[in-house]
Amino acid sequence: MAATPKSFFDAAGAAIADTELHRKLESASARHLDHFAHVRAEFAPYEAERDAARQIKQDAISRLDELLIELTTNLEKRGCKVFFAETAEQARDYIVDLARRIEAKRIVKGKSMTTEEIELNPALTAAGMEVVETDLGEYIVQLRGEGPSHIITPAIHLSKEDIGHLFEDKLAFPYTDEPEKLTLAARDKLREIFLSADLGITGANFAIAETGTIVVVENEGNGRLSSTLPDTFVAVMGIEKVIPRMTDVSHFLEILARTATGQKLTTYTSFITGPRRDGELDGPREMHVVILDHGRSSMLADPVLREALNCIRCGACLNVCPVYRRIGGHAYQSTYPGPIGSIVSPNLFGSAAGYLPFASTLCGACRDVCPVKIDIPRILLHLRWKETEANRPLKWPGPLGRARSGARRFARMARHPRTMRFFSKLGAFMLRPFARAGWIRRMPAPFSNWTRLRDFPRPRPRRRARPARDDG
Ligand code: SF4
């Protein structure tokens, strides 16, 4: 990951100036939140399900080692091959080697942020294979040669007109902005690809230790087709996706679809327990499960950070985040954008993403909406503290950098009351000529940036505190 505070700042600045992007983000986020409010209001046990899901996750994370052993044993009993990958590279190599061994030419993928995280597509393409994303949003961004900009709705930054032009350009489909026609065009294209694929790859929303079952939740049926049509299937999951029992799943299904897409339930929920058995008519003949660490163990070892492993990747925290809604996902320059991305990215991608915990207003909307009640602002503050402790002062570029160094100088001055009083009086005196009707509309440099967007109240002479009057 080559992102830096400067490249983030530049990308965020460009996104802030892009009013069309705001329109698309605002309308999509507002639609999500509207649907969510509706399905939440009509489902009385929502809070109880939230608590149950949080408790299950906390329990699972507290005995991850034990559950992963149980999961592995049961997956192997069902005929799956299990591979533990400590790093992204190990996971990539395992899948590329497998694809080579079965002489895969065409690979279909269901939506999977974990495979985005390990940069699987470029590795398979470099090995000479054709990789096709089959989730509609992922397919669209793949045609554009870019990554997803949201963990649930990858093409949230595009309008139906953008997609109409894209299909005209890349698929030679006559221009239309009718979503139904565009969806049918993609579906026609993808059907023939599914039928000729040698290898299918998906992520996993949950992995049930008790039964060795991989659960894939989606809306388009592409996850089910990717996991059943090709002869070989690979599920890629982070170590935190394991949950203890089959009966736990329903608690997550009750909250996941509601917060992710504002649905009561997603259209497809696949429970995959091993490859095709003798006498069965469909399903893959070979099934692999790649279980990825890639920095998650270090999150587990940190008592504050480990709470982030409860995340079920619903994307709701992105929809409510004032920063995400302003700059969109690509500006974060990380696989995982938004509030949860700002937490996991520095752990998955190293100190290069150390700037992300600072990309937050800490307003707390993410904590309120999170279905498993992750205290995101607290973790962001913890990461900021860690970044500072590591003695890696971030060099913020441009006005933000100047504001930070100004704030540092102010903090030094504020420690000395006499100096503070002197400069306050001096400042009030010098600014007086700029004031009109109690407000300063334009301050001189170096404070002019402040009044570019807002007025500044005229500094008033400080009144001495008067003793309280005794009226009694
Ligand atoms: S942190 Fe919470 S709201 Fe954000 S994606 Fe994860 S589960 Fe959803």
Coordinates of C-alpha atoms and ligand atoms in Angstrom, one line a residue:
M1 CA 0.0 0.0 0.0
A2 CA 1.6 3.2 -1.1
A3 CA -0.8 5.6 0.5
T4 CA 0.6 8.4 2.7
P5 CA -0.9 11.2 4.7
K6 CA -0.2 13.5 1.7
S7 CA -1.9 11.2 -0.9
F8 CA -4.8 10.8 1.5
F9 CA -5.1 14.5 2.0
D10 CA -4.9 15.1 -1.8
A11 CA -7.5 12.4 -2.6
A12 CA -9.8 13.7 0.2
G13 CA -9.4 17.3 -1.0
A14 CA -10.4 16.2 -4.6
A15 CA -13.4 14.3 -3.3
I16 CA -14.5 17.2 -1.1
A17 CA -14.5 19.4 -4.3
D18 CA -16.5 16.8 -6.2
T19 CA -20.2 17.9 -5.7
E20 CA -21.5 15.1 -8.0
L21 CA -19.8 12.5 -5.8
H22 CA -21.5 14.0 -2.7
R23 CA -24.9 13.8 -4.5
K24 CA -24.4 10.1 -5.2
L25 CA -23.0 9.3 -1.7
E26 CA -25.7 11.2 0.1
S27 CA -28.6 9.7 -1.9
A28 CA -27.3 6.2 -1.5
S29 CA -26.5 6.6 2.2
A30 CA -29.8 8.3 2.9
R31 CA -31.7 5.4 1.1
H32 CA -29.8 2.8 3.2
L33 CA -30.5 4.6 6.5
D34 CA -34.2 5.1 5.6
H35 CA -34.6 1.4 4.9
F36 CA -32.7 0.5 8.0
A37 CA -34.9 2.8 10.2
H38 CA -38.0 1.2 8.8
V39 CA -36.9 -2.5 9.3
R40 CA -35.5 -1.7 12.7
A41 CA -38.7 0.0 13.9
E42 CA -40.9 -2.9 12.9
F43 CA -38.7 -5.5 14.6
A44 CA -39.1 -5.2 18.3
P45 CA -36.4 -7.7 19.3
Y46 CA -33.7 -5.8 17.4
E47 CA -31.9 -4.6 20.6
A48 CA -32.1 -8.0 22.2
E49 CA -30.6 -9.6 19.0
R50 CA -27.9 -7.0 19.0
D51 CA -26.9 -7.9 22.5
A52 CA -27.0 -11.6 21.7
A53 CA -24.8 -11.2 18.7
R54 CA -22.3 -9.1 20.6
Q55 CA -22.1 -11.7 23.3
I56 CA -21.6 -14.5 20.9
K57 CA -18.8 -12.6 19.1
Q58 CA -17.1 -11.7 22.4
D59 CA -17.2 -15.3 23.5
A60 CA -15.9 -16.5 20.2
I61 CA -13.0 -14.0 20.1
S62 CA -12.1 -14.9 23.7
R63 CA -11.5 -18.5 22.7
L64 CA -10.6 -18.2 19.1
D65 CA -7.8 -20.8 19.2
E66 CA -10.1 -23.4 20.6
L67 CA -12.8 -22.7 18.1
L68 CA -10.4 -22.6 15.1
I69 CA -9.2 -26.1 16.0
E70 CA -12.8 -27.3 16.3
L71 CA -13.7 -25.7 13.0
T72 CA -10.7 -27.2 11.2
T73 CA -11.4 -30.7 12.6
N74 CA -15.0 -30.5 11.4
L75 CA -14.2 -29.0 8.0
E76 CA -11.7 -31.8 7.4
K77 CA -14.2 -34.4 8.5
R78 CA -16.5 -33.1 5.8
G79 CA -13.8 -33.5 3.2
C80 CA -12.5 -29.9 3.0
K81 CA -8.8 -29.0 2.8
V82 CA -7.9 -26.3 5.3
F83 CA -5.0 -23.9 4.9
F84 CA -3.9 -21.4 7.6
A85 CA -2.2 -18.4 6.1
E86 CA -0.3 -16.1 8.4
T87 CA 0.3 -13.5 5.7
A88 CA -1.6 -12.2 2.7
E89 CA 1.2 -13.6 0.5
Q90 CA 0.8 -17.1 1.9
A91 CA -2.9 -17.0 1.2
R92 CA -2.4 -15.7 -2.3
D93 CA 0.3 -18.3 -3.1
Y94 CA -1.8 -21.2 -1.9
I95 CA -4.7 -20.2 -4.1
V96 CA -2.6 -19.4 -7.2
D97 CA -0.8 -22.8 -6.8
L98 CA -4.2 -24.5 -6.5
A99 CA -5.5 -22.8 -9.6
R100 CA -2.3 -23.8 -11.5
R101 CA -2.7 -27.4 -10.3
I102 CA -6.2 -27.7 -11.6
E103 CA -5.2 -25.8 -14.7
A104 CA -7.9 -23.2 -14.1
K105 CA -8.4 -20.8 -17.0
R106 CA -11.4 -18.9 -15.8
I107 CA -12.2 -18.1 -12.2
V108 CA -15.4 -16.7 -10.8
K109 CA -15.5 -14.8 -7.6
G110 CA -18.4 -14.0 -5.2
K111 CA -18.0 -10.7 -3.3
S112 CA -15.2 -11.0 -0.8
M113 CA -13.4 -8.1 1.0
T114 CA -10.9 -10.6 2.3
T115 CA -9.7 -11.5 -1.2
E116 CA -9.5 -7.8 -1.9
E117 CA -7.4 -7.4 1.2
I118 CA -4.9 -10.1 0.0
E119 CA -4.9 -8.6 -3.5
L120 CA -5.8 -12.0 -5.0
N121 CA -7.1 -10.8 -8.4
P122 CA -3.8 -9.3 -9.6
A123 CA -1.9 -12.4 -8.5
L124 CA -4.3 -14.7 -10.4
T125 CA -4.2 -12.5 -13.4
A126 CA -0.4 -12.3 -13.4
A127 CA -0.5 -16.1 -13.4
G128 CA -2.4 -16.0 -16.7
M129 CA -5.9 -16.7 -15.5
E130 CA -9.1 -14.8 -16.2
V131 CA -10.8 -13.6 -12.9
V132 CA -14.3 -12.4 -13.1
E133 CA -16.1 -10.6 -10.2
T134 CA -19.7 -11.8 -10.2
D135 CA -21.4 -9.5 -7.7
L136 CA -23.0 -6.8 -9.8
G137 CA -21.3 -3.9 -7.9
E138 CA -17.9 -5.7 -7.9
Y139 CA -18.4 -6.5 -11.6
I140 CA -19.0 -2.8 -12.4
V141 CA -15.9 -1.6 -10.5
Q142 CA -13.8 -4.4 -12.1
L143 CA -14.9 -3.2 -15.5
R144 CA -13.7 0.3 -14.5
G145 CA -10.4 -1.1 -13.3
E146 CA -10.9 0.1 -9.8
G147 CA -11.5 -1.3 -6.3
P148 CA -14.8 -1.2 -4.3
S149 CA -15.5 2.1 -2.6
H150 CA -17.8 0.6 0.1
I151 CA -17.6 -2.8 1.8
I152 CA -21.3 -3.6 1.0
T153 CA -22.1 -1.5 -2.1
P154 CA -18.8 -1.4 -4.1
A155 CA -20.2 0.9 -6.8
I156 CA -21.9 3.4 -4.4
H157 CA -19.9 6.2 -6.0
L158 CA -21.5 5.7 -9.4
S159 CA -24.9 6.7 -10.8
K160 CA -27.0 4.6 -13.2
E161 CA -26.0 7.0 -16.0
D162 CA -22.3 6.2 -15.2
I163 CA -23.0 2.5 -15.4
G164 CA -25.0 2.9 -18.6
H165 CA -22.0 4.6 -20.3
L166 CA -19.7 1.9 -18.8
F167 CA -21.7 -1.0 -20.2
E168 CA -21.9 0.8 -23.6
D169 CA -18.1 1.2 -23.6
K170 CA -17.0 -2.1 -22.2
L171 CA -19.8 -4.5 -23.1
A172 CA -21.1 -2.9 -26.3
F173 CA -24.5 -2.8 -24.7
P174 CA -26.8 0.0 -26.1
Y175 CA -26.8 3.0 -23.7
T176 CA -29.6 2.9 -21.1
D177 CA -29.9 4.2 -17.6
E178 CA -32.7 1.8 -16.7
P179 CA -31.4 -0.3 -13.8
E180 CA -33.4 -3.4 -14.8
K181 CA -32.0 -3.5 -18.3
L182 CA -28.4 -2.9 -17.0
T183 CA -28.8 -5.7 -14.5
L184 CA -30.1 -8.1 -17.2
A185 CA -27.2 -7.2 -19.4
A186 CA -24.7 -8.1 -16.7
R187 CA -26.6 -11.2 -15.8
D188 CA -26.5 -12.4 -19.4
K189 CA -22.8 -11.9 -19.6
L190 CA -22.1 -13.5 -16.2
R191 CA -24.3 -16.6 -16.8
E192 CA -22.1 -17.8 -19.7
I193 CA -19.0 -17.1 -17.6
F194 CA -20.3 -19.1 -14.6
L195 CA -20.9 -22.1 -16.8
S196 CA -17.4 -22.2 -18.1
A197 CA -15.5 -21.5 -14.8
D198 CA -13.0 -23.9 -13.4
L199 CA -12.7 -22.4 -10.0
G200 CA -15.0 -20.5 -7.7
I201 CA -13.9 -18.3 -4.8
T202 CA -16.0 -16.5 -2.2
G203 CA -15.6 -15.0 1.2
A204 CA -17.3 -16.3 4.3
N205 CA -19.7 -14.3 6.5
F206 CA -19.5 -16.9 9.3
A207 CA -17.8 -20.2 9.8
I208 CA -19.6 -22.6 12.3
A209 CA -17.1 -24.5 14.4
E210 CA -19.6 -27.1 15.7
T211 CA -20.5 -28.3 12.2
G212 CA -17.6 -27.2 9.9
T213 CA -20.1 -25.0 7.9
I214 CA -19.3 -21.9 5.8
V215 CA -22.1 -19.4 5.7
V216 CA -22.3 -17.0 2.7
V217 CA -24.9 -14.2 2.8
E218 CA -25.7 -12.3 -0.4
N219 CA -28.5 -11.0 -2.6
E220 CA -27.8 -11.9 -6.2
G221 CA -27.2 -15.7 -6.1
N222 CA -23.7 -15.2 -7.5
G223 CA -22.1 -16.5 -4.2
R224 CA -24.2 -19.6 -4.5
L225 CA -23.3 -20.1 -8.2
S226 CA -19.6 -19.5 -7.5
S227 CA -19.6 -22.0 -4.7
T228 CA -21.6 -24.7 -6.5
L229 CA -21.0 -24.6 -10.3
P230 CA -17.2 -24.9 -10.7
D231 CA -15.6 -28.2 -9.8
T232 CA -13.3 -26.6 -7.3
F233 CA -14.3 -24.1 -4.6
V234 CA -12.3 -21.9 -2.2
A235 CA -13.7 -20.0 0.7
V236 CA -11.4 -17.3 2.1
M237 CA -12.1 -16.1 5.7
G238 CA -10.4 -14.1 8.4
I239 CA -9.8 -16.0 11.7
E240 CA -12.4 -13.8 13.4
K241 CA -15.3 -15.2 11.3
V242 CA -15.6 -18.4 13.4
I243 CA -18.7 -18.7 15.6
P244 CA -19.3 -21.6 18.0
R245 CA -22.7 -23.1 17.1
M246 CA -25.3 -23.5 14.3
T247 CA -27.9 -21.9 16.5
D248 CA -25.8 -18.7 16.8
V249 CA -26.3 -17.9 13.1
S250 CA -29.9 -16.7 13.3
H251 CA -28.9 -13.9 15.7
F252 CA -26.5 -12.5 13.2
L253 CA -28.9 -12.9 10.3
E254 CA -31.5 -10.9 12.1
I255 CA -29.2 -7.9 12.4
L256 CA -26.8 -8.2 9.4
A257 CA -29.3 -7.7 6.6
R258 CA -31.1 -4.9 8.5
T259 CA -28.0 -2.8 9.1
A260 CA -26.3 -3.6 5.8
T261 CA -29.0 -3.1 3.3
G262 CA -32.2 -2.4 5.2
Q263 CA -33.7 -5.8 4.4
K264 CA -35.3 -8.2 6.8
L265 CA -33.2 -11.0 5.4
T266 CA -30.9 -11.2 2.4
T267 CA -32.1 -13.2 -0.6
Y268 CA -29.6 -16.0 -0.4
T269 CA -28.0 -17.5 2.7
S270 CA -25.9 -20.5 1.7
F271 CA -24.7 -23.1 4.3
I272 CA -21.9 -25.0 2.7
T273 CA -20.8 -28.0 4.6
G274 CA -18.1 -29.7 2.5
P275 CA -17.8 -30.7 -1.1
R276 CA -20.3 -32.8 -3.1
R277 CA -20.8 -36.2 -1.6
D278 CA -21.4 -39.5 -3.4
G279 CA -24.9 -39.5 -4.7
E280 CA -25.3 -35.7 -4.6
L281 CA -26.1 -34.0 -7.9
D282 CA -24.4 -30.7 -7.5
G283 CA -21.7 -28.8 -5.6
P284 CA -17.9 -28.7 -6.0
R285 CA -15.9 -31.9 -6.1
E286 CA -13.1 -30.2 -4.2
M287 CA -13.4 -27.6 -1.4
H288 CA -10.7 -25.5 0.3
V289 CA -10.9 -23.1 3.2
V290 CA -8.2 -20.5 3.6
I291 CA -8.1 -19.1 7.1
L292 CA -6.3 -15.8 7.2
D293 CA -4.5 -14.1 10.0
H294 CA -2.7 -11.1 8.4
G295 CA -2.4 -8.9 11.5
R296 CA -5.6 -10.1 13.2
S297 CA -3.6 -11.9 16.0
S298 CA -1.9 -8.6 16.9
M299 CA -5.4 -7.1 17.2
L300 CA -6.4 -9.9 19.4
A301 CA -3.4 -9.3 21.6
D302 CA -4.4 -5.7 22.2
P303 CA -7.1 -5.5 24.9
V304 CA -8.7 -2.4 23.3
L305 CA -8.3 -3.3 19.6
R306 CA -9.6 -6.9 19.9
E307 CA -13.2 -5.5 20.1
A308 CA -12.8 -4.6 16.4
L309 CA -12.7 -8.3 15.6
N310 CA -16.4 -8.5 16.5
C311 CA -17.1 -6.7 13.2
I312 CA -19.5 -8.5 10.9
R313 CA -18.7 -6.1 8.0
C314 CA -22.3 -4.8 7.6
G315 CA -21.0 -1.4 6.4
A316 CA -23.5 0.6 8.5
C317 CA -20.7 2.7 10.1
L318 CA -19.7 4.0 6.6
N319 CA -23.3 5.0 5.9
V320 CA -23.5 7.3 8.9
C321 CA -20.0 8.6 9.0
P322 CA -19.8 12.3 8.1
V323 CA -16.2 11.9 6.8
Y324 CA -17.0 8.9 4.6
R325 CA -20.2 10.6 3.3
R326 CA -18.1 13.5 2.2
I327 CA -15.0 11.8 0.7
G328 CA -16.3 8.3 -0.3
G329 CA -14.3 5.1 -0.1
H330 CA -11.5 5.6 -2.6
A331 CA -10.0 8.6 -0.8
Y332 CA -9.1 6.3 2.2
Q333 CA -6.8 4.4 -0.2
S334 CA -7.3 1.2 1.7
T335 CA -9.3 -1.9 1.0
Y336 CA -11.4 -1.1 4.1
P337 CA -12.6 2.5 4.1
G338 CA -14.7 4.4 6.7
P339 CA -14.7 4.1 10.5
I340 CA -14.0 0.3 10.7
G341 CA -11.4 0.6 7.9
S342 CA -9.6 3.3 9.9
I343 CA -9.3 0.8 12.7
V344 CA -8.3 -2.4 10.8
S345 CA -6.2 -0.9 8.1
P346 CA -3.2 0.1 10.2
N347 CA -3.2 -3.4 11.6
L348 CA -3.5 -5.2 8.3
F349 CA -1.4 -3.0 6.2
G350 CA 1.1 -1.6 8.7
S351 CA 2.2 1.9 9.7
A352 CA 1.7 3.2 6.2
A353 CA -2.0 3.4 7.1
G354 CA -1.3 5.0 10.5
Y355 CA -2.9 8.3 9.3
L356 CA -6.4 6.7 9.0
P357 CA -7.4 6.8 12.7
F358 CA -7.0 10.6 12.4
A359 CA -9.6 10.7 9.6
S360 CA -12.5 10.9 11.9
T361 CA -14.6 13.5 13.7
L362 CA -15.2 11.1 16.6
C363 CA -18.9 12.0 16.5
G364 CA -19.9 8.6 17.7
A365 CA -22.6 7.9 15.0
C366 CA -20.7 4.7 14.0
R367 CA -20.8 3.4 17.6
D368 CA -24.6 4.0 17.8
V369 CA -25.4 2.3 14.6
C370 CA -23.0 -0.7 14.9
P371 CA -25.1 -3.8 15.2
V372 CA -22.5 -5.4 17.5
K373 CA -22.0 -2.2 19.5
I374 CA -18.3 -1.8 18.7
D375 CA -17.0 1.4 20.5
I376 CA -15.3 2.7 17.3
P377 CA -14.4 6.2 18.6
R378 CA -12.7 4.7 21.7
I379 CA -10.6 2.4 19.5
L380 CA -9.7 5.3 17.1
L381 CA -8.5 7.3 20.1
H382 CA -6.5 4.3 21.2
L383 CA -4.9 4.0 17.8
R384 CA -4.1 7.7 17.7
W385 CA -2.4 7.3 21.1
K386 CA -0.4 4.3 19.8
E387 CA 0.7 6.2 16.7
T388 CA 1.9 9.1 18.9
E389 CA 3.6 6.7 21.4
A390 CA 5.4 5.0 18.6
N391 CA 7.1 8.3 18.1
R392 CA 6.0 8.5 14.5
P393 CA 4.6 12.1 14.4
L394 CA 2.5 12.3 11.3
K395 CA 3.5 15.0 8.9
W396 CA 0.2 16.4 7.7
P397 CA 0.5 18.4 4.5
G398 CA -1.0 21.8 3.6
P399 CA -3.4 23.8 5.8
L400 CA -4.0 20.8 8.2
G401 CA -0.2 20.6 8.9
R402 CA -0.1 24.3 9.6
A403 CA -3.2 24.1 11.8
R404 CA -1.6 21.3 13.8
S405 CA 1.7 23.2 14.3
G406 CA -0.3 26.3 15.2
A407 CA -2.3 24.3 17.8
R408 CA 1.0 23.0 19.2
R409 CA 2.3 26.6 19.6
F410 CA -1.0 27.6 21.2
A411 CA -0.8 24.7 23.6
R412 CA 2.7 25.8 24.7
M413 CA 1.6 29.4 25.2
A414 CA -1.5 28.4 27.1
R415 CA 0.6 26.7 29.7
H416 CA 1.8 30.2 30.8
P417 CA -1.1 32.3 32.1
R418 CA 0.8 35.6 31.9
T419 CA 2.0 35.0 28.3
M420 CA -1.5 33.9 27.4
R421 CA -3.1 37.1 28.9
F422 CA -0.5 39.3 27.1
F423 CA -1.1 37.7 23.7
S424 CA -4.9 37.6 24.2
K425 CA -4.9 41.4 24.9
L426 CA -2.5 42.0 22.0
G427 CA -4.6 39.9 19.6
A428 CA -7.9 41.7 20.7
F429 CA -6.2 45.1 20.2
M430 CA -4.8 44.2 16.7
L431 CA -8.0 42.7 15.5
R432 CA -10.3 45.6 16.5
P433 CA -9.9 47.5 13.3
F434 CA -11.1 44.5 11.3
A435 CA -14.4 44.2 13.2
R436 CA -17.8 45.3 11.8
A437 CA -21.0 45.0 13.9
G438 CA -19.3 42.6 16.3
W439 CA -17.9 40.3 13.7
I440 CA -14.6 40.0 11.7
R441 CA -15.3 38.9 8.1
R442 CA -11.7 38.8 6.9
M443 CA -8.8 38.2 9.2
P444 CA -5.2 39.0 8.1
A445 CA -2.7 36.2 7.4
P446 CA -1.8 33.8 8.9
F447 CA -5.4 33.5 10.2
S448 CA -7.1 34.3 6.9
N449 CA -8.1 30.6 6.3
W450 CA -10.4 30.8 9.3
T451 CA -12.5 33.6 7.8
R452 CA -12.5 32.1 4.3
L453 CA -15.5 30.0 5.3
R454 CA -16.9 31.6 8.5
D455 CA -16.9 34.9 10.5
F456 CA -15.0 35.4 13.7
P457 CA -16.5 37.1 16.7
R458 CA -14.9 40.4 17.7
P459 CA -12.7 39.8 20.7
R460 CA -14.2 41.7 23.7
P461 CA -12.3 43.2 26.6
R462 CA -12.3 40.8 29.4
R463 CA -14.6 41.8 32.3
R464 CA -13.3 41.4 35.8
A465 CA -15.4 38.9 37.9
R466 CA -17.5 40.8 40.4
P467 CA -18.2 39.4 43.8
A468 CA -21.7 37.9 44.1
R469 CA -24.3 40.4 45.4
D470 CA -26.0 39.6 48.7
D471 CA -29.7 40.4 48.1
G472 CA -30.8 38.7 51.3
Ligands
SF4_1 S1 -17.9 -1.8 12.8 FE1 -20.0 -2.3 13.2 S2 -21.1 -1.0 11.8 FE2 -19.0 -1.0 11.1 S3 -19.0 -2.6 9.5 FE3 -18.4 -3.6 11.5 S4 -20.3 -4.4 12.3 FE4 -20.9 -2.9 10.8

